[in-house]
Amino acid sequence: MYVVENEGWAIACMLVSLFLLGTFPAIFTLLERRGRLPQHTYLDYSFANLFTAIIIPLTLGQIGDSKPDMPNFITQLSQLIEDWPCVLFAMAGGIVLSLGNIAQQYALALVGLSVMQVIASSMIVLIGTTLNYFLDNRINNAKILFPGTASFFIAICLGSALHSSNAADNKAKLTGFRTIETTGIELETSPDNGKEKAKIGTADFLMELENKRAIKVCGKSTIIGLGITFFAGACFSLFSPAFNLATNDQWHTMKAGVPHLVVYTAFFYFTLSWFIISIILPMIFLYHPILNVPKSSLTAYLKDCDGRLWALLAGLLCGLANCFQFMGGQAAGYATADSVQALPLVSTFWGILVFGEYRRSSKRTYVLLVSMLLMFSVAVGVLMASAANRKTF
């Protein structure tokens, strides 16, 4: 079984994880803005995510000989009766992550890629990192770790203010839409087909986007979007501590002499429970959608191939990201592994570059955006600096 054994490799795992975690929500946003139903996207995403939970343990989890204190994946899989207390912790982590991921799809549409990721990730650090610090027997440097979590709290406040400011900007643009429509629409020529299209950030662009997207956001309350975002953040903040308990058994739930769950076994059970919830709820939402999303059916989902490859890619990226985060956390402490919550830096890049978020916004919105990202960068750097080697304690 391959095991990450030093801080350098642990940090490398975290860096890969944060890039992947910051990219897959952008794919959700891309498909939703093209009109693909979120239920269809999430079902494809779920199957691909489960695939990683099978392939990675069967490869990395089977390298080398099995040891009594560190059994390989298949060996430990056959010891379910002895391992069941920690298996339950792993599965509980998967359940809360699944609920958070489903909520995330709707929050991405209602508050935007950048703000949603910053608020949710900051909540993960505020709640999850604090829990992981105590679960890991305080192996991380508290004088460095907790100033980092305070910085994340400031980032939450700035993110909420940014969303409110951007929503006010969009409302102001749309207030005079009819007047703009009759006095001359800001247009630019597409190099592809010569057709005119509205400039990014204008009222016309916002209306074109609204007409295409699967989740309609015009008229939706800011409170609804932020409420779903905070719910997703609360769910996300609990899955890492649950996984920590599953692999390290700090509460001594297993009998003496029974080896702890290895990362790959815990990851498998974690994703298995995640997958069950991720199939049940979207299947219900096919026939009973929320937030006025159109109804669908299993037959319609199976026939909807437009965007399927993108959705499958999102699932692969998320599955790999979770595994790398857990591998790094097992080596350097799960509190430090929460530094992968730098993912909004990646998500904001995609949001601005690909989706035109914050184009033609007010100066106040730009000041809040820059302030939020700077504070977030400081927080993540401080959190990384608190890394420690679990084996030295």
Short mmCIF file of C-alpha atoms in Angstrom, two decimals:
data_model
loop_
_atom_site.label_atom_id
_atom_site.label_comp_id
_atom_site.label_asym_id
_atom_site.label_seq_id
_atom_site.Cartn_x
_atom_site.Cartn_y
_atom_site.Cartn_z
CA MET A 1 0.00 0.00 0.00
CA TYR A 2 1.35 3.42 -0.94
CA VAL A 3 1.59 5.77 2.05
CA VAL A 4 2.57 9.46 2.08
CA GLU A 5 5.22 9.71 4.78
CA ASN A 6 6.61 13.27 4.82
CA GLU A 7 5.42 16.87 4.82
CA GLY A 8 6.75 17.62 1.33
CA TRP A 9 4.71 14.93 -0.39
CA ALA A 10 1.73 15.76 1.82
CA ILE A 11 1.80 19.40 0.70
CA ALA A 12 2.16 18.25 -2.93
CA CYS A 13 -1.00 16.14 -2.50
CA MET A 14 -2.82 19.15 -1.06
CA LEU A 15 -1.78 21.43 -3.92
CA VAL A 16 -3.06 18.94 -6.51
CA SER A 17 -6.25 18.52 -4.50
CA LEU A 18 -6.97 22.23 -4.26
CA PHE A 19 -6.58 22.71 -8.03
CA LEU A 20 -8.96 19.83 -8.74
CA LEU A 21 -11.45 20.95 -6.09
CA GLY A 22 -11.42 24.45 -7.53
CA THR A 23 -12.01 23.21 -11.07
CA PHE A 24 -14.87 20.72 -10.87
CA PRO A 25 -17.45 23.29 -9.59
CA ALA A 26 -16.62 25.38 -12.66
CA ILE A 27 -17.79 22.44 -14.79
CA PHE A 28 -21.07 22.38 -12.83
CA THR A 29 -21.49 26.08 -13.58
CA LEU A 30 -20.64 25.62 -17.26
CA LEU A 31 -23.26 22.91 -17.76
CA GLU A 32 -25.95 24.71 -15.77
CA ARG A 33 -25.43 27.89 -17.79
CA ARG A 34 -25.79 25.87 -20.98
CA GLY A 35 -29.18 24.65 -19.78
CA ARG A 36 -28.36 21.11 -18.64
CA LEU A 37 -30.53 20.10 -15.72
CA PRO A 38 -28.55 19.87 -12.45
CA GLN A 39 -30.13 16.48 -11.69
CA HIS A 40 -28.72 15.03 -14.91
CA THR A 41 -25.27 16.51 -14.30
CA TYR A 42 -25.13 15.27 -10.73
CA LEU A 43 -26.08 11.69 -11.59
CA ASP A 44 -23.28 11.47 -14.19
CA TYR A 45 -20.88 13.09 -11.74
CA SER A 46 -21.80 10.56 -9.04
CA PHE A 47 -21.02 7.51 -11.17
CA ALA A 48 -17.60 8.88 -12.11
CA ASN A 49 -16.82 9.73 -8.48
CA LEU A 50 -17.66 6.18 -7.41
CA PHE A 51 -15.33 4.89 -10.12
CA THR A 52 -12.36 6.66 -8.46
CA ALA A 53 -13.27 5.15 -5.09
CA ILE A 54 -12.94 1.69 -6.63
CA ILE A 55 -9.90 2.17 -8.88
CA ILE A 56 -7.64 4.09 -6.46
CA PRO A 57 -7.94 1.62 -3.55
CA LEU A 58 -7.45 -1.32 -5.96
CA THR A 59 -4.21 0.25 -7.22
CA LEU A 60 -2.51 2.45 -4.62
CA GLY A 61 -4.19 0.53 -1.81
CA GLN A 62 -2.81 -2.80 -3.03
CA ILE A 63 0.85 -1.85 -3.65
CA GLY A 64 3.23 -4.03 -1.62
CA ASP A 65 2.55 -6.70 0.96
CA SER A 66 -0.16 -6.41 3.57
CA LYS A 67 1.07 -5.78 7.15
CA PRO A 68 -0.70 -6.64 10.42
CA ASP A 69 -0.76 -2.99 11.54
CA MET A 70 -1.40 -1.61 8.03
CA PRO A 71 -3.36 -4.07 5.91
CA ASN A 72 -3.90 -3.58 2.21
CA PHE A 73 -7.30 -2.49 0.92
CA ILE A 74 -8.78 -5.88 0.03
CA THR A 75 -7.45 -7.48 3.22
CA GLN A 76 -9.07 -4.83 5.37
CA LEU A 77 -12.26 -4.88 3.33
CA SER A 78 -12.81 -8.45 4.55
CA GLN A 79 -12.56 -7.29 8.19
CA LEU A 80 -15.77 -5.26 8.22
CA ILE A 81 -17.07 -6.78 11.46
CA GLU A 82 -13.98 -5.67 13.40
CA ASP A 83 -13.84 -2.27 11.70
CA TRP A 84 -17.52 -1.31 11.74
CA PRO A 85 -17.31 1.60 14.30
CA CYS A 86 -14.79 3.49 12.14
CA VAL A 87 -16.59 2.46 8.95
CA LEU A 88 -19.65 4.28 10.30
CA PHE A 89 -17.59 7.45 10.81
CA ALA A 90 -16.33 7.23 7.22
CA MET A 91 -19.86 6.72 5.92
CA ALA A 92 -21.19 9.61 8.01
CA GLY A 93 -18.56 11.83 6.39
CA GLY A 94 -19.71 10.69 2.96
CA ILE A 95 -23.35 11.48 3.76
CA VAL A 96 -22.71 15.08 4.86
CA LEU A 97 -20.41 15.67 1.88
CA SER A 98 -23.11 14.41 -0.49
CA LEU A 99 -25.70 16.77 1.01
CA GLY A 100 -23.23 19.63 0.71
CA ASN A 101 -22.40 18.81 -2.91
CA ILE A 102 -26.06 18.70 -3.92
CA ALA A 103 -26.71 22.05 -2.22
CA GLN A 104 -23.59 23.43 -3.89
CA GLN A 105 -25.07 22.99 -7.37
CA TYR A 106 -27.92 25.36 -6.58
CA ALA A 107 -25.77 27.78 -4.61
CA LEU A 108 -23.36 28.10 -7.54
CA ALA A 109 -26.21 29.36 -9.70
CA LEU A 110 -27.74 31.68 -7.11
CA VAL A 111 -24.65 33.40 -5.67
CA GLY A 112 -21.97 32.72 -8.28
CA LEU A 113 -18.91 30.49 -8.44
CA SER A 114 -16.52 32.81 -6.61
CA VAL A 115 -18.63 33.81 -3.62
CA MET A 116 -20.10 30.36 -3.04
CA GLN A 117 -16.68 28.73 -2.87
CA VAL A 118 -15.20 31.38 -0.56
CA ILE A 119 -18.02 31.28 1.98
CA ALA A 120 -18.28 27.47 2.01
CA SER A 121 -14.51 26.96 2.21
CA SER A 122 -14.17 29.51 4.98
CA MET A 123 -16.80 27.69 7.00
CA ILE A 124 -14.90 24.44 6.49
CA VAL A 125 -11.82 26.02 7.99
CA LEU A 126 -13.62 27.75 10.84
CA ILE A 127 -15.46 24.61 11.96
CA GLY A 128 -13.70 21.62 10.42
CA THR A 129 -10.12 22.75 10.94
CA THR A 130 -10.76 23.57 14.59
CA LEU A 131 -12.27 20.10 15.13
CA ASN A 132 -9.39 18.44 13.29
CA TYR A 133 -6.82 20.31 15.37
CA PHE A 134 -8.12 18.77 18.59
CA LEU A 135 -8.75 15.35 17.00
CA ASP A 136 -5.14 15.27 15.77
CA ASN A 137 -3.88 15.78 19.32
CA ARG A 138 -2.84 19.37 18.53
CA ILE A 139 0.03 18.37 16.26
CA ASN A 140 -0.29 21.61 14.28
CA ASN A 141 1.16 24.90 15.54
CA ALA A 142 -1.78 26.68 17.19
CA LYS A 143 -0.04 30.09 17.07
CA ILE A 144 -0.02 29.79 13.29
CA LEU A 145 -3.17 27.76 12.71
CA PHE A 146 -5.73 29.89 14.52
CA PRO A 147 -4.72 33.28 13.07
CA GLY A 148 -5.32 31.52 9.75
CA THR A 149 -8.84 30.50 10.78
CA ALA A 150 -9.52 34.10 11.90
CA SER A 151 -8.50 35.28 8.44
CA PHE A 152 -10.98 32.85 6.94
CA PHE A 153 -13.73 34.39 9.09
CA ILE A 154 -12.93 37.80 7.65
CA ALA A 155 -13.06 36.24 4.18
CA ILE A 156 -16.61 35.00 4.92
CA CYS A 157 -17.73 38.52 5.80
CA LEU A 158 -16.12 39.98 2.70
CA GLY A 159 -17.64 37.23 0.54
CA SER A 160 -21.15 37.94 1.82
CA ALA A 161 -20.68 41.68 1.23
CA LEU A 162 -19.33 40.98 -2.26
CA HIS A 163 -22.40 38.94 -3.20
CA SER A 164 -24.76 41.63 -1.96
CA SER A 165 -22.85 44.33 -3.84
CA ASN A 166 -22.76 42.32 -7.09
CA ALA A 167 -26.47 41.49 -6.79
CA ALA A 168 -27.21 45.22 -6.41
CA ASP A 169 -25.09 45.95 -9.50
CA ASN A 170 -27.00 43.37 -11.57
CA LYS A 171 -30.35 44.69 -10.33
CA ALA A 172 -29.34 48.20 -11.38
CA LYS A 173 -28.37 46.93 -14.84
CA LEU A 174 -31.65 45.08 -15.31
CA THR A 175 -33.83 47.94 -14.04
CA GLY A 176 -33.40 49.82 -17.29
CA PHE A 177 -33.24 46.80 -19.56
CA ARG A 178 -36.26 47.80 -21.65
CA THR A 179 -34.84 51.27 -22.17
CA ILE A 180 -31.48 49.88 -23.20
CA GLU A 181 -33.20 47.46 -25.55
CA THR A 182 -34.89 50.28 -27.43
CA THR A 183 -32.05 52.82 -27.43
CA GLY A 184 -29.27 50.53 -28.62
CA ILE A 185 -27.88 47.30 -27.19
CA GLU A 186 -24.14 47.05 -26.53
CA LEU A 187 -23.04 44.45 -29.03
CA GLU A 188 -19.86 42.87 -30.25
CA THR A 189 -19.27 40.67 -33.26
CA SER A 190 -18.55 36.99 -32.71
CA PRO A 191 -15.48 35.87 -34.68
CA ASP A 192 -17.06 32.46 -35.19
CA ASN A 193 -20.25 33.13 -37.06
CA GLY A 194 -20.45 36.89 -37.55
CA LYS A 195 -23.56 37.14 -35.39
CA GLU A 196 -23.85 39.91 -32.85
CA LYS A 197 -23.94 39.06 -29.18
CA ALA A 198 -24.30 41.05 -26.00
CA LYS A 199 -21.14 42.11 -24.21
CA ILE A 200 -20.31 40.22 -21.02
CA GLY A 201 -21.55 42.03 -17.94
CA THR A 202 -24.30 44.03 -19.65
CA ALA A 203 -28.01 43.73 -18.95
CA ASP A 204 -28.48 42.04 -22.31
CA PHE A 205 -25.86 39.43 -21.48
CA LEU A 206 -27.54 38.74 -18.13
CA MET A 207 -30.90 38.26 -19.82
CA GLU A 208 -29.45 35.98 -22.51
CA LEU A 209 -27.82 33.92 -19.77
CA GLU A 210 -31.05 33.78 -17.78
CA ASN A 211 -32.94 32.46 -20.77
CA LYS A 212 -30.43 29.66 -21.38
CA ARG A 213 -29.67 28.44 -17.88
CA ALA A 214 -31.37 25.56 -16.10
CA ILE A 215 -31.69 27.30 -12.72
CA LYS A 216 -33.39 30.68 -13.07
CA VAL A 217 -31.93 33.28 -10.72
CA CYS A 218 -33.74 36.51 -11.62
CA GLY A 219 -36.13 37.45 -8.84
CA LYS A 220 -34.61 35.00 -6.37
CA SER A 221 -33.87 36.45 -2.94
CA THR A 222 -30.26 37.00 -1.91
CA ILE A 223 -31.14 35.34 1.40
CA ILE A 224 -32.10 32.08 -0.36
CA GLY A 225 -28.77 31.88 -2.17
CA LEU A 226 -26.73 32.67 0.92
CA GLY A 227 -28.84 30.29 3.03
CA ILE A 228 -28.14 27.37 0.68
CA THR A 229 -24.46 28.37 0.61
CA PHE A 230 -24.18 28.35 4.40
CA PHE A 231 -25.97 24.98 4.55
CA ALA A 232 -23.48 23.55 2.05
CA GLY A 233 -20.59 25.02 4.05
CA ALA A 234 -21.87 23.47 7.28
CA CYS A 235 -22.05 20.05 5.61
CA PHE A 236 -18.59 20.42 4.08
CA SER A 237 -17.10 21.37 7.46
CA LEU A 238 -18.03 18.01 9.01
CA PHE A 239 -16.82 15.47 6.44
CA SER A 240 -13.08 15.90 7.10
CA PRO A 241 -13.34 15.48 10.93
CA ALA A 242 -15.50 12.38 10.34
CA PHE A 243 -12.86 10.94 8.01
CA ASN A 244 -10.19 11.81 10.58
CA LEU A 245 -12.06 9.79 13.22
CA ALA A 246 -12.45 6.92 10.77
CA THR A 247 -8.70 6.62 10.06
CA ASN A 248 -7.25 7.48 13.47
CA ASP A 249 -9.96 6.31 15.95
CA GLN A 250 -9.27 9.07 18.48
CA TRP A 251 -12.39 8.07 20.39
CA HIS A 252 -11.15 4.46 20.75
CA THR A 253 -14.26 2.87 19.34
CA MET A 254 -12.49 -0.24 18.02
CA LYS A 255 -11.16 -3.11 20.08
CA ALA A 256 -7.51 -3.14 21.14
CA GLY A 257 -5.24 -4.71 18.56
CA VAL A 258 -7.52 -4.01 15.60
CA PRO A 259 -5.61 -1.88 13.06
CA HIS A 260 -7.02 1.50 12.13
CA LEU A 261 -8.75 1.91 8.80
CA VAL A 262 -6.19 2.76 6.13
CA VAL A 263 -6.92 5.83 4.01
CA TYR A 264 -7.99 3.78 0.98
CA THR A 265 -10.48 1.62 2.87
CA ALA A 266 -11.98 4.64 4.61
CA PHE A 267 -12.14 6.44 1.25
CA PHE A 268 -14.06 3.52 -0.27
CA TYR A 269 -16.70 3.41 2.49
CA PHE A 270 -16.83 7.23 2.54
CA THR A 271 -17.59 7.38 -1.19
CA LEU A 272 -20.00 4.43 -1.06
CA SER A 273 -22.31 6.23 1.38
CA TRP A 274 -21.82 9.47 -0.56
CA PHE A 275 -22.90 7.65 -3.73
CA ILE A 276 -26.07 6.23 -2.17
CA ILE A 277 -27.30 9.70 -1.13
CA SER A 278 -26.09 11.17 -4.42
CA ILE A 279 -28.31 8.77 -6.35
CA ILE A 280 -31.42 8.87 -4.15
CA LEU A 281 -31.87 12.66 -3.89
CA PRO A 282 -31.21 13.56 -7.56
CA MET A 283 -33.57 10.75 -8.61
CA ILE A 284 -36.25 12.33 -6.40
CA PHE A 285 -35.45 15.76 -7.85
CA LEU A 286 -35.98 14.41 -11.37
CA TYR A 287 -39.69 14.10 -10.63
CA HIS A 288 -40.01 16.65 -7.81
CA PRO A 289 -37.51 19.44 -8.60
CA ILE A 290 -36.76 22.40 -6.34
CA LEU A 291 -36.29 26.14 -7.10
CA ASN A 292 -38.55 25.88 -10.16
CA VAL A 293 -36.13 23.67 -12.10
CA PRO A 294 -37.99 21.80 -14.89
CA LYS A 295 -39.20 18.28 -14.22
CA SER A 296 -37.43 15.36 -15.85
CA SER A 297 -37.44 11.57 -15.78
CA LEU A 298 -35.06 8.65 -15.76
CA THR A 299 -35.68 8.13 -19.46
CA ALA A 300 -34.91 11.79 -20.22
CA TYR A 301 -31.73 11.57 -18.15
CA LEU A 302 -30.50 8.48 -20.03
CA LYS A 303 -31.12 10.20 -23.37
CA ASP A 304 -29.41 13.45 -22.33
CA CYS A 305 -25.87 13.00 -23.65
CA ASP A 306 -25.17 16.70 -24.21
CA GLY A 307 -22.57 17.57 -21.59
CA ARG A 308 -22.31 14.05 -20.19
CA LEU A 309 -18.55 13.82 -20.72
CA TRP A 310 -18.05 17.11 -18.88
CA ALA A 311 -20.13 15.85 -15.95
CA LEU A 312 -18.15 12.59 -15.83
CA LEU A 313 -14.91 14.61 -15.85
CA ALA A 314 -16.17 16.63 -12.88
CA GLY A 315 -16.78 13.41 -10.95
CA LEU A 316 -13.29 12.09 -11.69
CA LEU A 317 -11.68 15.38 -10.63
CA CYS A 318 -13.64 15.48 -7.37
CA GLY A 319 -12.88 11.84 -6.53
CA LEU A 320 -9.16 12.30 -7.13
CA ALA A 321 -9.17 15.54 -5.15
CA ASN A 322 -10.81 13.94 -2.10
CA CYS A 323 -8.34 11.06 -2.15
CA PHE A 324 -5.30 13.36 -2.39
CA GLN A 325 -6.65 15.51 0.44
CA PHE A 326 -7.09 12.49 2.70
CA MET A 327 -3.63 11.13 1.83
CA GLY A 328 -2.03 14.47 2.67
CA GLY A 329 -4.07 14.85 5.85
CA GLN A 330 -3.07 11.43 7.13
CA ALA A 331 0.59 12.42 6.81
CA ALA A 332 0.62 16.07 7.93
CA GLY A 333 -2.57 16.47 9.94
CA TYR A 334 -6.10 17.00 8.74
CA ALA A 335 -6.15 20.57 10.05
CA THR A 336 -3.40 21.45 7.60
CA ALA A 337 -5.06 19.40 4.85
CA ASP A 338 -7.95 21.85 5.07
CA SER A 339 -5.61 24.29 3.32
CA VAL A 340 -7.05 22.78 0.14
CA GLN A 341 -9.86 25.21 0.84
CA ALA A 342 -7.73 27.59 -1.20
CA LEU A 343 -9.89 26.20 -3.98
CA PRO A 344 -11.85 29.49 -4.30
CA LEU A 345 -8.68 31.05 -5.68
CA VAL A 346 -8.93 28.54 -8.53
CA SER A 347 -12.71 28.81 -8.81
CA THR A 348 -12.60 32.62 -8.93
CA PHE A 349 -10.04 32.41 -11.73
CA TRP A 350 -12.42 30.23 -13.74
CA GLY A 351 -15.39 32.41 -12.78
CA ILE A 352 -13.78 35.61 -14.02
CA LEU A 353 -11.98 34.15 -17.04
CA VAL A 354 -14.67 31.79 -18.39
CA PHE A 355 -17.99 33.08 -17.06
CA GLY A 356 -17.37 36.83 -16.93
CA GLU A 357 -18.31 37.21 -13.28
CA TYR A 358 -18.03 40.82 -12.01
CA ARG A 359 -17.61 42.31 -15.49
CA ARG A 360 -18.80 45.95 -15.61
CA SER A 361 -19.50 45.98 -11.89
CA SER A 362 -19.13 48.90 -9.48
CA LYS A 363 -15.88 50.01 -7.87
CA ARG A 364 -17.22 48.86 -4.51
CA THR A 365 -17.67 45.33 -5.89
CA TYR A 366 -14.13 45.29 -7.27
CA VAL A 367 -12.67 46.51 -3.97
CA LEU A 368 -14.55 43.78 -2.09
CA LEU A 369 -13.45 41.14 -4.62
CA VAL A 370 -9.76 42.04 -4.32
CA SER A 371 -9.98 42.30 -0.53
CA MET A 372 -11.67 38.91 -0.26
CA LEU A 373 -9.06 37.18 -2.42
CA LEU A 374 -6.14 38.83 -0.59
CA MET A 375 -7.49 37.82 2.80
CA PHE A 376 -8.14 34.33 1.54
CA SER A 377 -4.58 34.02 0.18
CA VAL A 378 -3.13 35.13 3.52
CA ALA A 379 -5.33 32.65 5.39
CA VAL A 380 -4.31 29.71 3.22
CA GLY A 381 -0.59 30.56 3.44
CA VAL A 382 -0.80 30.70 7.23
CA LEU A 383 -2.68 27.40 7.34
CA MET A 384 -0.05 25.67 5.17
CA ALA A 385 2.67 26.96 7.53
CA SER A 386 1.10 25.04 10.42
CA ALA A 387 1.88 21.67 8.78
CA ALA A 388 3.48 18.97 10.92
CA ASN A 389 4.51 15.35 10.48
CA ARG A 390 2.09 13.00 12.21
CA LYS A 391 4.81 10.38 12.74
CA THR A 392 6.94 12.73 14.83
CA PHE A 393 4.29 12.97 17.53
#
